[in-house]
Every structure is written in structure tokens, then in C-alpha cells.
Amino acid sequence: MALSRTFRVLSLPLLALSVTASAADLPVRKSAGEIIKTSQPSDWRPLDPANTLYMELPGGRVVIELAPDFAPLAIANIKTLAKEHYYDGLAVNRSQDNYVAQWGDPNAETTPKSLGSAKAKVPGEFSVPMSNDKRFVRQKDFDGYAPQIGHSNGFPVGRDPKAKTTWLAHCYGMVGVGRDNNTDSGSGAELYAVNGHAPRHLDRNITVVGRVVAGMPLLATLPRGGETMGFYGAKEARTPIISVRLAADVPEAERSHLEVMRSEAPIYQAVIEAQRNRGGPWNKYAANYVELCNATIPVREAPKL
Amino acid sequence: MALSRTFRVLSLPLLALSVTASAADLPVRKSAGEIIKTSQPSDWRPLDPANTLYMELPGGRVVIELAPDFAPLAIANIKTLAKEHYYDGLAVNRSQDNYVAQWGDPNAETTPKSLGSAKAKVPGEFSVPMSNDKRFVRQKDFDGYAPQIGHSNGFPVGRDPKAKTTWLAHCYGMVGVGRDNNTDSGSGAELYAVNGHAPRHLDRNITVVGRVVAGMPLLATLPRGGETMGFYGAKEARTPIISVRLAADVPEAERSHLEVMRSEAPIYQAVIEAQRNRGGPWNKYAANYVELCNATIPVREAPKL
């Protein structure tokens, strides 16, 4: 990277006031994208149709992978709601900039739709026993919100070895269960997805059930609501939910065929390392660190057979 | 919070598999919003018209506060570009989900618009001497990307006391200068704003010039581009830029009258603390931590006189 060296030598005397860039050039290293290209079929797993939701919006499909290790009760209730077509015809009622998009029953406070055979109250699963999670691979980086962080079966995770608990972290695209003050007041009838910088203060305060693995732009680009907390006002257009279905209940020909990189595969650790220490020529400084929510788990279309 | 205690006692025997919520109730504390309501006029400062840009899009105005302490050379060039109406008629050319929206000359590679009297190359100001920054107030929380973090005159900042350098952090809404591999290749003709989780690996790799203090949804909700890195393809609709002006060059009656909380005011430290340790009844767990990019700096409409 001769040019940036030249730059440094030429510029510092003139611009000592303000320029401290380019102390040394970084070695050229494989990027995360280049490493992913070297992956083998065994580094990927298909989504499990029994734990994948399709939310159909007018603009397309949002695919949500559920994480039953972390919220078995909420997820069982959400599956009941989906099977009984509870969400169909409801709407995205909230879009708060740099926080969450939230969907459910716009008339929940006045003429609520029946929950059918689903439960109205589900105990909060804000964290679960570490023993629930057999696939945790620790990420070595420090985190301010959790004693340990890592990934489990394609989800970002915090955990506390002293309390022997584990929980899903509120990274971009993570999906959680709206609730009121009571910890059991979230039934899954109201769900949200993080659409901005990770609100990690919500970790251990609310039940997280999974993450959006495709279609996140459909939620992230929604107009922001004009009322408090980004709720839409009476006169604002809401995005209707055409349907929410479990993938297993959708004919094979209509399914999305996506694969998630196995977070327990060694290649995923290499992907994280490539993000911790990026190489030249574009990068001039390597942080030797990657924050949990920046270490995203790759998703791809399943290769055609 | 008797209810959550009741919940714990009743539920644990039945649900020991999964429920560990609500170890103890949190004291009720003032929220950040409640603290902000107690602020005095002296806790706020108006935006400086000489360091505020208005980018007019068809949907409304994006207000960008510039931080000349951190990027004097780039900002001088951007002011020249704005004064000479360089940006007018250009477009937002890139919208990458959970990364950045970027604007500039869509024909930069073929028939580029003249930069007028602005410079085509500006030395990178990826970090600047700590002595540039007289208003830094340290935030006590650990950060993986910087030895120290804090706020300076309403901007999130990292710094390295050993190297005696300081830099603006890539939080949501921060605005930076697109560049190629060479550190001096960013002139300010291409700018971007962070539209998702903070890409802090860009810190010290690129010149950051300020932040969007109003109108961020206009950029965040743009359709994502269909090409690599979220660039729009030839057939995709780009959002035109009507104009970019320095507020000082806009008639007083057409200006936005915004105030930013003084990050050096004690009340701002109380706002941060309220986010580090949130109180009940909704919150059940307090992190005793707030990540730099979650400690946002309040902005308000100036009260009517």
C-alpha cells in the first residue's frame, strides 16, 4: 500500500493539526465474504420448516427462524396462533426509527381478535437454563451486556455462567414478544423485530423467539409511525399482514429454501476473525474486536441440486 | 412489583426448564425521558447555522450537524460543495440494509459533475489529535473499539490516550465521507449515513463529519438497492437530492430551529445513567451498562419564545 505511506509522509508535516491516519498498512487478509465462498455444503444447514415462520406482507415474505431452545413456551403459543390463522389480516402497528417494527392486532385495546386456543398469558422466558443450549460456541470478545457471548445454532447469545442462564441477544433483526408490565403478559400475539442499533438493554427483559433471516428490509423500510414510540396514528396507513404460516404448513413448492451457516462450524469462527481483524487495502485500521451484533450469521439461498 | 414476585414463586416449580425471569424487582427510577423533561434552557444549545447542513429530499429535510473539531478539512470542502450547489440534482445512490445510505453523483464513474472550486482529494481525518477536542466528557463504560469513549459537543467519540487521538464513532445516523482505497480519495462529494447497527469497524478507517439530527427516517426507510453493497441498479428509482445548503445560507424563516442537549451538562450524565440502570415497573433487569451508540444525545425543537 505504497500510496497510503506516501500520503502519510507527504501530509503529516503540512497537516499535523488534524491528520493521524495510516500509521501502518494492514496485511491483506481474506475478507469474511471471501471465506464464506470457500465454505463446504456441510457448513450450512437448511432452515427447519417446523421452526420457521413466513409472514406475508404486500411487499413480500419475511422469513423468521424460531429458536425453541430459548423460548419453548412462547414459540409453542406462536405456532398455535399461526396454525389458527390468528395473524392473518392484522397489521404492522408500530415502526419506531432505530428501534423496532411491531405487529399484531390494531384493535387489541377495543375489539380484540380472539386468540383461539392459544394462551393469553405465557410465562416470560427472558433467560433459560444454560443446559437448554447444547450448541453454544463462545466468542472471545468482551461484551458490556453479558458475562459471556457467543452463537448458538445461528443465533447471537449472551450467557451468565454464574447464574447458569443463557438468552438471545437483541441484535438487528431479532424477533421478540411484546409485553406489558407483567412478565407473563406477552402471548406472542404482538411481535417485534429490531430495526436499528441493537437495544441490548432489552436482553433479559423480554422473551426473544428468533430472528428475521430474509425480508428484513420489508420491515426496516416501513414509514415511521407518527405517534409516541412509533405507533401509527388513526389516519396513518398500516401495512396489513396477509398471513403468517409455519413453513411446515406451506406446500413445498411455495417454501423459501434458505440455509444458515452452522455457527458451530470452524469456518464461522474464521468469519468472525475476519471481521475482528480486517485486512488491507481498503481498511487502514483493524479493531481486533467485533461486537456481538456485528458478527452476523450468514444466510444463503440453498444451492440448486 | 408484587405481580412478578408472585409469578416467580408460582411458576418456577412448573417451568424450571425454561423460566428464570424476575430474580428481584427493580426500584422505580426516573427514565431518561423524565429526566430530560426536568432540563433547563441552559442545558441545550442551538445548532450553529455555520455548521449545519440541510439536505432537501422530496420527502422532507435531513438536518446534519457538522463537527469541525474532528474533520476540519473535509468539512471545509463539503461547505464549498454546498455553497456552489454541487449536490443539487444528485441522488441517493445506495441503501444497504443495516449499514448505510449513501449519496452523491450517480454518474461519478462516467460523466462526473464538476467539483467546482472544491478539492478532489482531501487528506483522511480518520482520527485527530485529542487537543482538537476541548469538550470531551468520558463515559465510564467499557468499549471494544476504543480505549476510552464519551461525548463531545453532542457527538459520540472514541479516543486513545496513549496515541493522543480522538475520533467520531460510527453510531446510527453518523455521517461519513465515502472513499476509495487511498486515504485521501474522499472529497466529501460522496457522503453516507449509518442506517443500522453501528459499523464501528469503520472507526479510524474513514472520515466522519457529523450526524443526522433530524430527518433520519427519510434515509433509513429508503428501499434497499438491488446491487452489491446496496447500490441501486440502472432501473431502480433513486431518490433525487433537491439541494444541500448550509443553514447559514438559508433565510432565517426557512431554517429548522433545533437544539441539542449539551453533552457536557450534568443532566446528560444523568440521562446516560438512567439508560445504564433502568428502573421498574416494566424493566426487570438493569444492565448497569450502556453501549456508546445507545447513549444518544437528545435533540428537540427550540421552544417558542
GROMACS .gro file of C-alpha atoms in nm, chain B residues 142-243:
model
  102
  447PHE     CA    1  -1.611  -0.032   2.851
  448ASP     CA    2  -1.597  -0.029   2.473
  449GLY     CA    3  -1.439  -0.286   2.245
  450TYR     CA    4  -1.350  -0.040   1.971
  451ALA     CA    5  -1.181   0.237   2.170
  452PRO     CA    6  -0.971   0.261   2.487
  453GLN     CA    7  -1.199   0.543   2.601
  454ILE     CA    8  -1.541   0.660   2.492
  455GLY     CA    9  -1.754   0.961   2.565
  456HIS     CA   10  -1.930   1.256   2.413
  457SER     CA   11  -1.805   1.582   2.277
  458ASN     CA   12  -2.035   1.869   2.197
  459GLY     CA   13  -2.316   1.630   2.114
  460PHE     CA   14  -2.120   1.366   1.925
  461PRO     CA   15  -2.021   1.013   2.027
  462VAL     CA   16  -1.646   0.985   2.046
  463GLY     CA   17  -1.373   0.726   2.088
  464ARG     CA   18  -1.025   0.812   2.195
  465ASP     CA   19  -0.688   0.668   2.263
  466PRO     CA   20  -0.497   0.850   2.539
  467LYS     CA   21  -0.171   0.672   2.451
  468ALA     CA   22  -0.180   0.781   2.088
  469LYS     CA   23  -0.343   1.109   2.199
  470THR     CA   24  -0.604   1.075   1.928
  471THR     CA   25  -0.980   1.116   1.916
  472TRP     CA   26  -1.243   1.031   1.654
  473LEU     CA   27  -1.615   1.027   1.593
  474ALA     CA   28  -1.778   0.688   1.637
  475HIS     CA   29  -1.995   0.527   1.367
  476CYS     CA   30  -2.324   0.525   1.558
  477TYR     CA   31  -2.667   0.529   1.397
  478GLY     CA   32  -2.715   0.848   1.196
  479MET     CA   33  -2.348   0.942   1.184
  480VAL     CA   34  -2.234   1.087   0.852
  481GLY     CA   35  -1.906   0.998   0.687
  482VAL     CA   36  -1.710   1.060   0.371
  483GLY     CA   37  -1.708   0.778   0.116
  484ARG     CA   38  -1.365   0.696  -0.019
  485ASP     CA   39  -1.171   0.451  -0.232
  486ASN     CA   40  -0.862   0.267  -0.114
  487ASN     CA   41  -0.649   0.577  -0.088
  488THR     CA   42  -0.690   0.766   0.235
  489ASP     CA   43  -0.718   1.099   0.053
  490SER     CA   44  -0.971   0.978  -0.203
  491GLY     CA   45  -1.276   1.103  -0.018
  492SER     CA   46  -1.357   1.462  -0.110
  493GLY     CA   47  -1.699   1.484   0.053
  494ALA     CA   48  -1.871   1.457  -0.285
  495GLU     CA   49  -1.994   1.113  -0.165
  496LEU     CA   50  -2.142   1.104   0.184
  497TYR     CA   51  -2.317   0.832   0.379
  498ALA     CA   52  -2.525   0.797   0.693
  499VAL     CA   53  -2.535   0.486   0.912
  500ASN     CA   54  -2.884   0.332   0.888
  501GLY     CA   55  -2.846   0.027   1.114
  502HIS     CA   56  -2.636  -0.131   1.382
  503ALA     CA   57  -2.323   0.076   1.434
  504PRO     CA   58  -2.046  -0.041   1.195
  505ARG     CA   59  -1.778   0.057   1.443
  506HIS     CA   60  -1.510  -0.127   1.245
  507LEU     CA   61  -1.523   0.181   1.022
  508ASP     CA   62  -1.397   0.394   1.310
  509ARG     CA   63  -1.048   0.526   1.236
  510ASN     CA   64  -1.086   0.400   0.879
  511ILE     CA   65  -1.279   0.682   0.728
  512THR     CA   66  -1.352   1.049   0.791
  513VAL     CA   67  -1.667   1.113   0.991
  514VAL     CA   68  -1.803   1.466   0.964
  515GLY     CA   69  -2.116   1.480   1.176
  516ARG     CA   70  -2.454   1.329   1.241
  517VAL     CA   71  -2.812   1.347   1.126
  518VAL     CA   72  -3.005   1.528   1.400
  519ALA     CA   73  -3.342   1.532   1.221
  520GLY     CA   74  -3.491   1.353   0.922
  521MET     CA   75  -3.303   1.028   0.964
  522PRO     CA   76  -3.616   0.826   0.875
  523LEU     CA   77  -3.605   0.982   0.527
  524LEU     CA   78  -3.277   0.799   0.470
  525ALA     CA   79  -3.342   0.489   0.682
  526THR     CA   80  -3.668   0.397   0.510
  527LEU     CA   81  -3.538   0.417   0.154
  528PRO     CA   82  -3.586   0.097  -0.045
  529ARG     CA   83  -3.272  -0.113  -0.032
  530GLY     CA   84  -3.072  -0.120  -0.352
  531GLY     CA   85  -3.067  -0.441  -0.551
  532GLU     CA   86  -2.700  -0.444  -0.648
  533THR     CA   87  -2.391  -0.538  -0.449
  534MET     CA   88  -2.347  -0.329  -0.133
  535GLY     CA   89  -2.698  -0.189  -0.171
  536PHE     CA   90  -2.625   0.028  -0.473
  537TYR     CA   91  -2.927   0.088  -0.691
  538GLY     CA   92  -2.928  -0.076  -1.031
  539ALA     CA   93  -2.982   0.116  -1.352
  540LYS     CA   94  -3.355   0.050  -1.348
  541GLU     CA   95  -3.415   0.123  -0.981
  542ALA     CA   96  -3.560   0.456  -0.873
  543ARG     CA   97  -3.313   0.676  -0.690
  544THR     CA   98  -3.415   0.946  -0.451
  545PRO     CA   99  -3.312   1.281  -0.600
  546ILE     CA  100  -3.142   1.542  -0.387
  547ILE     CA  101  -3.322   1.871  -0.436
  548SER     CA  102  -3.049   2.070  -0.265
   0.00000   0.00000   0.00000
